[in-house]
Amino acid sequence: MVAVAILAAGRGTRMKSDLPKVLHRLGGRSLIEWVLSSVKPLEPVRRLVIVGYRAELVTEALTTPQMTDPILPPLEFVQQQEQLGTGHAVQQLLPHLQDFDGDLLVLNGDVPLLRPETLELLLKTHQENNSLATILTAHLPNPKGYGRVFCNGQNILQQIVEDRDCSPAQKQNRRINAGVYCFRWSSLADVLPKVTADNDQQEYYLTDAVNYLDPVTVFDVDDYQEILGINDRKQLADAYGILQTRLKDDWMRKGVTLIDPDSTTIDDTVQLEPDVIVEPQTHLRGKTVISSGSRVGPGSLIENSQIGRNVTVLYSVVSNSTIADDTQVGPYSHLRGQVQVGHKCRIGNFVELKNTKLGDRTNVAHLSYLGDTTAGNHVNIGAGTITANYDGVKKHPTTIGDRTKTGSNSVLVAPISLGEAVTVAAGSTITESVPDDCLVIARSRQVVKPGWRLTSTNSEPQPS
Ligand code: UD1
Ligand code: CA
């Protein structure tokens, strides 16, 4: 039986931000969401988050409906009013875990790259060795800032010394404390009250509690990148790079072509099928799903959108929208606000669609804006057609029936409805609805004056 506690009360001074450090975003999630997702496969029986600095923000961010996971026990928020150190933070758990009899996994909220498998191995090692505590360590090329771990040959801990309390000789040790610990809770509860703030920072160190326990097993992580902590913006960017490399390598293994991985970013929340091709300078965000055979980019941003099979999206921005199979989008299209595009459509150059639904085989090929519009199948929206959907106060809908064609430079003043197989003459401004099977012309008639020539008498005022 394992409970999990995440330390998230610190401000994260080195981030130079009003936002609590654990709410800074890394890819599609906040740092603490990453930590929460890494512990999920352990099926913890309790999940406690220690909050302090701007606690209400952290609590609110983690209790939205999207964050609530029915399979897991609800998050319990434990207040640490003053942030007097990691040991002090864990001391706050004492009244909450009085009746708990099991193992407690403690993680720092600023260590987002941990793999669940690593935590599973840590827990297994802890339980097999029947240790009072097992701590995760790594050998870092640059261990500066981390607590150093000293142990005997059998991976039994002798001591953890914080970087600032290390002697020059101790600083040479590159084996560091990852800030991830598995404790037998009853043993930790016994030693927590003994921790004092007798050190260079005058803080209560959790590492002191570890030093009081014996025996403590030390468990080394294979890939040291997993345990990198985020303390400043540089480390946040570095972590993003590591995460991106991981995700992109994984998608390539699963059959996705990334033409230029270095210029592409993919949120971890994105789903791709085999034989998707991602061209350079393309960014896939949020809950985007792209099906097999589709080619996105170059130069595209797709967020929270579903893209069907064999779709192309070229130099375009697609957000919160759905595109069905065999449709072509771009170059330079912008789809936003719940657009739904049917099969075999063509959305072309300099076209903006907002909250609009198009049927199958419908084209909006050039220089148009359709907002709050529902168009049927086989519709052809001529170049430069605009729906005037906003009267300055409210947005109004436009409906366009199957097989209707609008001529170039038409304006459809909403609310308006065009029936099926309507033809709108080029340059028309349509203000009233049109029934099925009509030609509609709404522009002034052309006037031709034969023999008329520009002369000084009709072009410039004569001197008086
Ligand atoms: C800590 C460890 C260090 C380890 C490193 C790994 C201690 C004393 N040191 O140092 O050995 O190498 O992590 O990343 O534990 N927090 C609270 N309340 C507090 C103080 C901190 O909740 O009063 C939280 C922070 O929000 C953060 C985490 O604890 O998520 C770690 O705190 P931080 O100050 O970053 O510890 P480090 O100095 O990195
Ligand atoms: Ca840290």
XYZ file of C-alpha atoms and ligand atoms in Angstrom:
504
model
C 0.000 0.000 0.000
C 1.537 3.269 -1.093
C 0.542 6.884 -0.518
C 2.106 9.745 -2.438
C 3.071 13.204 -1.173
C 4.206 15.974 -3.487
C 6.071 19.000 -2.147
C 4.630 22.050 -3.858
C 4.636 24.806 -1.251
C 7.715 26.718 -2.375
C 7.516 29.907 -4.388
C 10.399 29.001 -6.669
C 12.261 32.273 -6.155
C 14.691 31.598 -8.964
C 11.856 31.494 -11.514
C 11.374 35.258 -10.841
C 7.634 34.854 -11.223
C 4.389 35.524 -9.357
C 3.134 32.138 -10.442
C 4.023 29.279 -8.077
C 6.840 27.294 -9.649
C 4.864 24.052 -9.885
C 2.248 25.767 -12.089
C 4.733 26.786 -14.759
C 3.972 24.919 -17.937
C 6.096 22.354 -19.655
C 4.561 21.294 -22.967
C 0.855 20.714 -22.475
C 0.869 20.474 -18.655
C 2.070 22.204 -15.526
C 5.097 20.829 -13.670
C 2.941 19.364 -10.927
C 0.610 17.707 -13.432
C 3.661 15.944 -14.822
C 4.584 14.693 -11.379
C 1.014 13.558 -10.737
C 0.932 11.653 -14.005
C 4.249 9.935 -13.258
C 2.822 8.447 -10.033
C -0.494 7.378 -11.520
C 0.542 3.795 -12.472
C 1.546 3.132 -8.841
C -2.163 3.287 -7.961
C -1.582 5.214 -4.740
C -4.236 4.867 -2.048
C -3.818 8.507 -0.987
C -2.506 11.539 -2.879
C -1.376 14.490 -0.780
C -0.095 17.792 -2.148
C 1.692 20.163 0.223
C 0.823 23.721 -0.728
C 1.868 27.069 0.685
C 2.876 29.913 -1.620
C -0.343 31.018 -3.397
C -1.928 27.751 -2.307
C -5.312 28.748 -3.701
C -3.895 28.924 -7.234
C -2.345 25.480 -6.997
C -5.488 23.998 -5.457
C -7.703 25.577 -8.086
C -5.495 24.434 -10.970
C -5.610 20.843 -9.738
C -9.309 20.597 -8.961
C -10.819 21.528 -12.333
C -13.145 18.879 -13.803
C -10.513 17.956 -16.444
C -7.975 17.287 -13.708
C -10.268 15.026 -11.710
C -9.526 11.371 -12.308
C -12.314 9.041 -11.175
C -9.933 6.074 -10.899
C -7.570 7.768 -8.444
C -8.272 8.894 -4.892
C -9.005 12.632 -4.742
C -6.125 14.991 -4.059
C -5.752 16.080 -0.448
C -4.219 19.512 0.005
C -2.076 20.021 3.079
C -1.164 23.576 4.075
C 2.367 24.574 4.936
C 1.821 28.149 6.092
C 5.472 29.114 6.228
C 7.955 27.470 3.928
C 10.659 26.444 6.364
C 12.154 23.678 4.239
C 11.409 20.282 2.752
C 11.582 18.571 6.175
C 9.102 21.076 7.585
C 6.860 20.443 4.585
C 6.748 16.704 5.281
C 6.208 17.335 9.006
C 2.856 18.861 8.028
C 1.723 15.395 6.971
C 1.905 13.994 10.500
C -1.678 14.802 11.576
C -3.069 13.665 8.204
C -1.354 10.278 8.084
C -1.800 9.272 11.741
C -3.617 6.093 10.879
C -1.689 5.326 7.721
C 0.344 2.156 7.745
C 2.205 1.687 4.498
C 4.871 3.238 2.301
C 4.985 6.916 1.462
C 6.499 8.081 -1.796
C 7.679 11.673 -1.494
C 8.469 13.716 -4.595
C 9.440 17.293 -5.229
C 6.848 19.104 -7.324
C 9.577 20.523 -9.548
C 10.888 17.220 -10.976
C 8.638 16.667 -14.009
C 10.552 14.232 -16.229
C 10.394 11.098 -14.083
C 9.264 7.986 -15.904
C 6.594 5.911 -14.148
C 8.749 2.801 -14.687
C 11.520 4.377 -12.622
C 9.144 4.967 -9.730
C 7.810 1.429 -10.019
C 11.387 0.076 -9.791
C 12.134 2.333 -6.826
C 9.081 1.043 -4.991
C 9.878 -2.577 -5.851
C 13.479 -2.210 -4.634
C 12.204 -0.603 -1.442
C 9.745 -3.394 -0.747
C 12.140 -6.238 -1.659
C 14.891 -4.881 0.591
C 12.464 -4.203 3.385
C 14.230 -0.848 3.903
C 13.108 1.970 6.154
C 13.677 4.262 3.198
C 14.910 4.072 -0.395
C 16.118 7.153 -2.177
C 16.547 7.812 -5.851
C 19.982 8.986 -6.928
C 21.751 9.859 -10.153
C 25.256 10.598 -11.342
C 25.186 14.074 -12.813
C 27.788 15.596 -15.109
C 27.198 18.845 -13.249
C 25.943 18.139 -9.712
C 26.056 21.774 -8.553
C 23.112 22.733 -6.354
C 22.043 19.169 -5.512
C 22.467 17.276 -2.240
C 25.345 14.771 -2.496
C 24.796 11.134 -1.578
C 27.460 9.058 0.135
C 27.023 5.325 0.579
C 28.874 2.088 1.185
C 29.506 -0.529 -1.488
C 26.161 -2.283 -0.889
C 24.123 0.765 -1.876
C 23.357 1.499 1.756
C 23.219 5.198 2.512
C 25.749 6.735 4.828
C 24.844 10.405 4.480
C 23.227 13.083 2.318
C 24.917 16.493 2.447
C 23.328 19.562 0.878
C 25.472 21.323 -1.713
C 25.977 24.411 0.432
C 26.975 22.324 3.456
C 29.516 20.248 1.468
C 33.279 20.502 1.999
C 35.301 21.045 -1.217
C 36.158 17.325 -1.191
C 32.490 16.328 -0.780
C 31.512 18.576 -3.675
C 33.549 16.335 -5.991
C 30.962 13.594 -5.501
C 28.644 13.536 -8.498
C 26.100 11.172 -7.020
C 23.148 13.334 -6.130
C 19.836 13.116 -4.289
C 17.001 13.309 -6.791
C 14.455 14.467 -4.214
C 12.411 11.287 -4.720
C 12.055 9.046 -1.696
C 10.170 5.980 -0.631
C 9.658 5.775 3.148
C 8.137 3.262 5.500
C 5.772 5.876 6.871
C 5.807 4.678 10.493
C 9.632 5.012 10.594
C 9.636 8.422 8.951
C 6.914 9.620 11.341
C 9.168 8.630 14.260
C 12.165 10.682 13.093
C 10.414 13.728 11.574
C 10.070 15.529 14.929
C 13.846 15.232 15.434
C 14.665 17.353 12.359
C 16.037 20.786 13.258
C 17.039 23.819 11.211
C 20.660 23.626 12.249
C 22.331 24.251 8.886
C 23.619 26.962 6.583
C 20.102 27.841 5.301
C 18.403 27.470 8.707
C 15.799 25.276 7.088
C 14.309 21.963 8.117
C 15.774 19.503 5.646
C 13.959 16.328 4.684
C 17.405 14.919 3.964
C 18.118 15.111 7.707
C 15.200 12.794 8.393
C 16.687 10.407 5.839
C 20.036 10.610 7.643
C 18.343 9.533 10.891
C 16.984 6.339 9.331
C 18.981 3.124 9.043
C 19.160 1.185 6.804
C 18.363 3.373 3.805
C 18.763 1.861 0.334
C 20.072 3.926 -2.541
C 18.636 3.321 -5.996
C 20.315 4.714 -9.089
C 18.324 5.944 -12.076
C 19.713 4.930 -15.502
C 18.908 8.146 -17.307
C 19.911 11.115 -15.183
C 17.772 13.461 -17.293
C 14.692 12.055 -15.592
C 15.503 13.622 -12.267
C 16.480 17.108 -13.382
C 14.749 19.659 -11.161
C 13.342 22.918 -12.467
C 14.600 25.893 -10.497
C 14.854 28.604 -13.166
C 13.694 29.411 -16.698
C 16.822 27.990 -18.260
C 16.187 24.615 -16.659
C 12.542 24.852 -17.766
C 13.655 25.309 -21.376
C 16.209 22.502 -21.048
C 13.511 20.191 -19.677
C 11.254 21.115 -22.587
C 14.031 20.108 -24.976
C 14.498 16.757 -23.232
C 10.780 16.089 -23.212
C 10.450 16.982 -26.877
C 13.299 14.685 -27.859
C 11.661 11.857 -25.912
C 8.247 12.414 -27.464
C 9.492 12.878 -31.012
C 11.749 9.815 -30.864
C 8.753 7.875 -29.626
C 6.488 9.042 -32.483
C 9.141 8.186 -35.050
C 9.416 4.690 -33.556
C 5.645 4.395 -33.923
C 5.732 5.193 -37.648
C 5.333 8.965 -37.854
C 7.654 10.845 -40.204
C 9.113 14.036 -38.802
C 10.953 15.717 -41.663
C 12.850 18.062 -39.374
C 12.346 17.099 -35.724
C 14.387 20.044 -34.476
C 11.967 22.606 -35.878
C 8.846 20.710 -34.783
C 7.169 20.727 -31.374
C 4.565 18.222 -30.211
C 2.660 18.368 -26.923
C 2.508 15.111 -25.029
C -1.291 15.282 -25.249
C -1.242 14.894 -29.065
C -2.143 11.585 -30.750
C -0.689 10.632 -34.148
C -1.286 7.577 -36.323
C 1.380 5.784 -38.352
C 2.125 7.350 -41.750
C 1.404 10.864 -40.621
C 4.008 13.207 -42.082
C 4.940 16.289 -40.108
C 6.762 18.857 -42.206
C 9.239 21.398 -40.757
C 8.213 24.353 -38.573
C 5.026 22.674 -37.436
C 3.624 22.743 -33.930
C 1.019 20.310 -32.629
C -0.647 21.303 -29.394
C -3.271 20.241 -26.898
C -5.685 17.417 -27.605
C -4.917 17.187 -31.303
C -5.448 13.875 -33.128
C -4.105 13.314 -36.660
C -5.020 10.213 -38.653
C -2.985 8.102 -40.991
C -1.803 9.450 -44.344
C -2.163 13.108 -43.427
C 0.576 15.627 -44.075
C 0.762 18.690 -41.872
C 3.054 21.643 -42.468
C 5.385 23.079 -43.294
C 4.701 26.099 -41.161
C 1.501 25.071 -39.395
C 0.037 25.288 -35.905
C -2.640 22.759 -35.007
C -4.207 22.833 -31.572
C -7.028 20.862 -29.990
C -8.158 19.659 -33.416
C -9.084 16.363 -35.061
C -7.613 15.815 -38.498
C -8.906 12.858 -40.538
C -7.033 10.625 -42.982
C -5.136 11.896 -46.024
C -5.641 15.534 -45.120
C -3.072 18.178 -46.015
C -2.575 21.298 -43.943
C -0.066 23.694 -45.458
C 1.139 26.922 -43.801
C -2.047 27.203 -41.756
C -3.423 27.625 -38.256
C -6.145 25.227 -37.123
C -7.569 25.471 -33.621
C -10.452 23.735 -31.886
C -11.670 22.303 -35.188
C -12.383 19.055 -37.008
C -11.347 18.241 -40.574
C -12.664 15.092 -42.272
C -10.743 12.780 -44.646
C -9.155 13.834 -47.948
C -9.537 17.565 -47.381
C -6.893 20.128 -48.301
C -6.265 23.156 -46.139
C -3.987 26.072 -47.007
C -1.747 27.626 -47.797
C -2.541 30.383 -45.319
C -5.870 29.308 -43.893
C -7.081 29.998 -40.380
C -9.711 27.708 -38.859
C -10.843 28.520 -35.351
C -13.746 28.295 -32.920
C -15.279 24.864 -33.572
C -15.022 24.657 -37.346
C -16.133 21.353 -38.902
C -15.025 20.641 -42.436
C -16.390 17.619 -44.354
C -14.703 15.145 -46.705
C -12.867 16.155 -49.867
C -13.150 19.876 -49.262
C -10.658 22.519 -50.295
C -10.003 25.428 -47.944
C -7.626 27.671 -49.723
C -5.423 30.646 -49.671
C -6.158 33.409 -47.160
C -9.408 31.933 -45.919
C -10.646 32.338 -42.371
C -13.356 30.067 -41.014
C -14.856 30.651 -37.579
C -17.541 28.537 -35.910
C -18.507 27.200 -39.301
C -19.670 23.824 -40.553
C -19.045 22.723 -44.142
C -20.481 19.566 -45.731
C -18.596 17.251 -48.096
C -16.896 18.350 -51.334
C -17.377 22.002 -50.486
C -14.738 24.524 -51.500
C -13.746 27.850 -50.028
C -10.687 28.293 -52.122
C -9.619 31.923 -51.999
C -9.695 35.053 -49.835
C -12.885 34.477 -47.844
C -14.262 34.851 -44.340
C -17.072 32.589 -43.187
C -18.236 33.073 -39.596
C -21.159 31.329 -37.860
C -22.018 29.641 -41.137
C -23.490 26.270 -42.009
C -22.932 25.224 -45.617
C -24.039 21.955 -47.225
C -22.384 19.589 -49.703
C -20.897 20.528 -53.081
C -21.011 24.230 -52.235
C -18.597 26.551 -53.983
C -17.743 29.725 -52.154
C -16.278 32.124 -54.712
C -13.116 34.112 -54.166
C -13.546 36.962 -51.722
C -16.956 35.901 -50.369
C -17.548 37.367 -46.927
C -20.237 36.623 -44.390
C -21.061 39.859 -42.618
C -21.959 38.086 -39.389
C -21.520 40.888 -36.880
C -23.764 43.933 -36.640
C -21.607 45.580 -34.012
C -23.574 44.069 -31.135
C -24.437 40.455 -31.977
C -23.205 37.652 -34.196
C -25.736 36.241 -36.695
C -25.836 32.928 -38.590
C -25.649 32.209 -42.309
C -27.005 29.034 -43.908
C -26.030 27.900 -47.398
C -27.772 24.935 -49.070
C -26.217 22.106 -51.124
C -24.767 22.942 -54.564
C -25.023 26.684 -54.026
C -22.340 28.890 -55.589
C -21.390 32.380 -54.550
C -19.728 34.643 -57.101
C -16.489 36.439 -56.371
C -16.662 39.306 -53.930
C -20.133 38.473 -52.600
C -21.193 39.745 -49.198
C -23.797 37.706 -47.319
C -25.302 39.926 -44.639
C -26.403 37.704 -41.755
C -28.803 36.507 -40.526
C -29.422 35.037 -43.941
C -30.196 31.781 -45.625
C -29.416 30.732 -49.200
C -31.374 27.692 -50.442
C -30.054 24.774 -52.481
C -28.537 25.334 -55.921
C -28.580 29.102 -55.596
C -26.183 31.125 -57.703
C -25.078 34.456 -56.321
C -23.808 36.843 -58.971
C -20.316 38.200 -58.451
C -20.093 41.403 -56.479
C -23.522 41.036 -54.877
C -24.405 42.179 -51.399
C -27.177 39.813 -50.314
C -29.369 41.060 -47.494
C -32.434 38.860 -47.841
C -32.760 35.096 -47.834
C -32.963 33.315 -51.197
C -35.064 30.180 -51.961
C -33.791 27.078 -53.824
C -32.792 27.123 -57.492
C -32.438 30.877 -58.015
C -29.957 33.233 -59.520
C -29.641 36.269 -57.286
C -28.030 39.513 -58.366
C -27.748 42.395 -55.945
C -25.531 45.059 -57.411
C -26.091 48.163 -59.488
C -26.253 47.651 -63.192
C -23.206 48.541 -65.222
C -23.541 51.808 -67.181
C -21.528 52.245 -70.376
C -21.355 55.711 -71.963
C -20.131 55.336 -75.540
C -17.812 57.979 -76.974
C -17.021 59.431 -73.558
C -13.407 60.581 -73.244
C -11.448 62.148 -70.427
C -10.736 65.826 -71.230
C -9.587 68.814 -69.193
C -13.199 70.069 -69.110
C -14.557 67.094 -67.251
C -11.517 66.134 -65.126
C -10.284 69.367 -63.521
C -12.163 72.395 -62.208
C -11.688 75.362 -64.543
C -10.081 78.514 -63.099
C -12.791 81.056 -62.422
C 16.182 19.393 -2.613
C 17.004 18.462 -1.697
C 18.312 18.109 -2.386
C 18.031 17.474 -3.728
C 17.111 18.375 -4.588
C 16.664 17.614 -5.821
C 16.460 19.089 0.590
C 16.919 19.768 1.807
N 17.270 19.117 -0.451
O 16.918 20.604 -2.751
O 19.064 17.196 -1.565
O 19.258 17.232 -4.403
O 15.948 18.748 -3.856
O 15.902 18.411 -6.684
O 15.398 18.529 0.574
N 9.180 22.884 -0.792
C 8.091 22.939 0.026
N 8.197 23.585 1.217
C 9.353 24.147 1.633
C 10.482 24.073 0.797
C 10.361 23.421 -0.421
O 7.022 22.441 -0.309
O 9.369 24.711 2.741
C 9.042 22.199 -2.100
C 9.310 23.107 -3.265
O 8.107 23.702 -3.719
C 9.893 22.145 -4.288
C 10.536 21.053 -3.464
O 10.015 21.176 -2.164
O 8.895 21.575 -5.109
C 12.063 21.147 -3.424
O 12.450 22.377 -2.852
P 13.730 23.131 -3.333
O 13.898 24.347 -2.510
O 13.743 23.281 -4.795
O 14.879 22.069 -2.872
P 16.337 21.980 -3.438
O 17.171 23.087 -2.899
O 16.290 21.820 -4.905
Ca 14.716 22.064 -6.530
